[in-house]
Structure formats: C-alpha cells, structure tokens
Amino acid sequence: MVLVLVPPNVVVIARRDLSLALAARGDSRPWFTNDLPEQRPADERFVVVEQMDQRRDNEFVADVLTQFRIYDPDQRACYDTAELINGLIPTLPAGLEIQSTEHAGGPTEQLDPRLPGVRRYLVTWWLTAMCEPV
C-alpha cells in the first residue's frame, strides 16, 4: 500500500485557535469557514476563514494560503479586530499543528457587495502544516 499524506484542515485549526484567543480578550463574535453563513448574526459582527490556495514543495509539508475576512458595521472596530487577528496569527505555531506562518497581505479594507453597509477587512497569511497519513 502506498502511503498518502495530506495536510490537516488548516482553516478549522486557525478558526479554533484564533476564536479562542479573541474570546480570551473579550471578543466572542462567531467564526465561520469558507463563505458567508446563511443565517448571519443580527449585529453583522463575525469572521470568515477560507482557504484560498495551497502549495506543496514536497509530500511532507503544505503551505495553505488562508484568508480571514472580518465583518463589522463599525469601521474602527472592524479595523481594530483585523489588526488583532493579524497580530495573533504568528502565535499559531505554539499549538504545534501549524508549523509556521508568513504574512501575505492586509489588513485591507474591501466592500462586500453582498452586505451593503457592513465593513470588512481582509487579512491573508500562508500557514504551514505537516501532512498526515490517511
């Protein structure tokens, strides 16, 4: 049998660890993966984490381009949360599932045509994880 290695679900790991880190700082907004939730929170404050791309230079490690979309109707609060998330991402390797991080961009403000009047900031990082046998 051939050994097949795949990366763990980096988006789920990042969501779990960063939502806990924000909650410890008093921000308990909901986090979602991959797309806008069908039923959004009434206050329009939430974060979406999505895998944008993946590169593998070898079979043992995967770099996952991960984007964090921070939504908040209050522009200043939205930016502050994006800055906090941007500052927390380099702490992800402390959990041992993410091996390293590399900043790719942001925080960058961008309007979302699906949510008029709600601000969003994008924060994008390469997150590196060891592949696991399946």
Coordinates of C-alpha atoms in Angstrom, one line a residue:
M1 CA 0.0 0.0 0.0
V2 CA 1.2 3.5 -0.9
L3 CA 1.5 6.0 2.0
V4 CA -0.6 9.0 1.2
L5 CA 0.0 12.2 3.1
V6 CA -2.5 15.2 3.2
P7 CA -2.4 18.4 5.2
P8 CA -4.8 18.8 8.1
N9 CA -7.7 21.2 7.8
V10 CA -5.7 24.4 8.4
V11 CA -8.9 26.6 8.2
V12 CA -10.5 24.7 11.1
I13 CA -7.4 24.8 13.2
A14 CA -6.9 28.5 12.6
R15 CA -10.6 29.2 13.3
R16 CA -10.5 27.2 16.6
D17 CA -7.3 28.7 17.9
L18 CA -7.9 32.3 16.9
S19 CA -11.5 32.4 18.0
L20 CA -10.4 31.2 21.5
A21 CA -7.6 33.9 21.5
L22 CA -10.1 36.6 20.7
A23 CA -12.6 35.3 23.2
A24 CA -9.9 35.4 25.9
R25 CA -9.7 39.2 25.0
G26 CA -13.4 39.7 25.3
D27 CA -14.4 39.4 21.7
S28 CA -16.8 36.4 21.3
R29 CA -18.0 37.1 17.7
P30 CA -18.8 34.0 15.8
W31 CA -16.4 32.5 13.3
F32 CA -17.3 30.6 10.1
T33 CA -15.4 28.7 7.5
N34 CA -15.3 29.2 3.7
D35 CA -18.3 31.5 3.0
L36 CA -20.8 33.9 4.5
P37 CA -23.2 32.0 6.7
E38 CA -26.8 31.7 5.5
Q39 CA -28.0 33.0 8.9
R40 CA -25.7 35.8 9.9
P41 CA -25.5 37.2 13.4
A42 CA -28.0 40.1 13.8
D43 CA -25.3 42.6 14.7
E44 CA -23.3 41.6 11.5
R45 CA -20.1 41.1 13.5
F46 CA -18.3 37.9 12.5
V47 CA -15.2 36.4 10.9
V48 CA -15.0 34.0 7.9
V49 CA -11.9 31.9 7.4
E50 CA -11.2 30.5 3.9
Q51 CA -8.5 28.5 2.2
M52 CA -7.5 30.4 -1.0
D53 CA -4.7 28.3 -2.3
Q54 CA -2.2 25.6 -1.4
R55 CA 1.4 24.8 -2.4
R56 CA 3.4 21.8 -1.7
D57 CA 7.2 21.7 -2.3
N58 CA 7.3 18.1 -1.0
E59 CA 4.9 15.5 0.2
F60 CA 5.5 16.2 3.9
V61 CA 4.5 19.9 4.3
A62 CA 1.8 22.0 2.8
D63 CA 1.6 25.8 2.8
V64 CA -2.1 26.9 2.8
L65 CA -3.0 30.4 1.8
T66 CA -5.6 31.4 4.3
Q67 CA -7.8 34.5 4.3
F68 CA -9.5 35.9 7.3
R69 CA -12.5 38.2 6.5
I70 CA -13.5 40.3 9.4
Y71 CA -17.0 41.9 9.2
D72 CA -18.3 44.7 11.5
P73 CA -20.6 47.6 10.7
D74 CA -18.3 49.8 12.8
Q75 CA -15.3 50.7 10.7
R76 CA -13.0 51.4 13.6
A77 CA -14.0 48.2 15.5
C78 CA -13.6 46.2 12.3
Y79 CA -10.1 47.5 11.7
D80 CA -9.1 47.0 15.3
T81 CA -10.3 43.4 15.2
A82 CA -8.4 42.8 11.9
E83 CA -5.2 44.2 13.4
L84 CA -5.7 42.0 16.4
I85 CA -6.2 38.9 14.3
N86 CA -3.2 39.9 12.2
G87 CA -1.1 40.1 15.3
L88 CA -2.3 36.8 16.7
I89 CA -1.7 34.7 13.6
P90 CA 2.1 34.4 14.3
T91 CA 1.2 32.7 17.6
L92 CA -0.5 29.8 15.8
P93 CA 2.7 27.6 15.7
A94 CA 2.6 27.5 19.5
G95 CA -0.3 25.0 19.1
L96 CA 2.0 22.6 17.3
E97 CA -0.5 21.8 14.4
I98 CA 0.6 24.9 12.4
Q99 CA 4.4 24.8 11.9
S100 CA 5.0 28.4 10.6
T101 CA 3.2 31.5 9.3
E102 CA 4.1 34.0 6.6
H103 CA 2.2 37.3 6.1
A104 CA 0.8 37.6 2.6
G105 CA -1.3 40.8 3.0
G106 CA -3.6 43.0 5.0
P107 CA -5.4 44.3 6.9
T108 CA -7.0 45.6 3.7
E109 CA -10.5 47.2 3.7
Q110 CA -12.8 45.9 1.0
L111 CA -16.5 46.4 0.4
D112 CA -18.6 43.2 0.1
P113 CA -21.4 43.7 -2.4
R114 CA -23.5 41.1 -0.7
L115 CA -23.5 43.1 2.6
P116 CA -24.1 46.8 1.9
G117 CA -23.2 49.0 4.8
V118 CA -21.1 46.3 6.6
R119 CA -17.4 46.9 6.6
R120 CA -14.9 44.1 6.1
Y121 CA -11.2 43.8 6.3
L122 CA -9.1 41.0 4.8
V123 CA -6.0 39.5 6.4
T124 CA -4.2 36.9 4.4
W125 CA -1.4 34.5 5.6
W126 CA 0.4 31.4 4.4
L127 CA 0.0 28.8 7.2
T128 CA 2.4 25.8 7.0
A129 CA 1.3 22.4 8.4
M130 CA 2.8 18.9 8.4
C131 CA 0.9 16.5 6.2
E132 CA -0.6 13.4 7.9
P133 CA -1.2 9.9 6.6
V134 CA -4.7 8.9 5.5

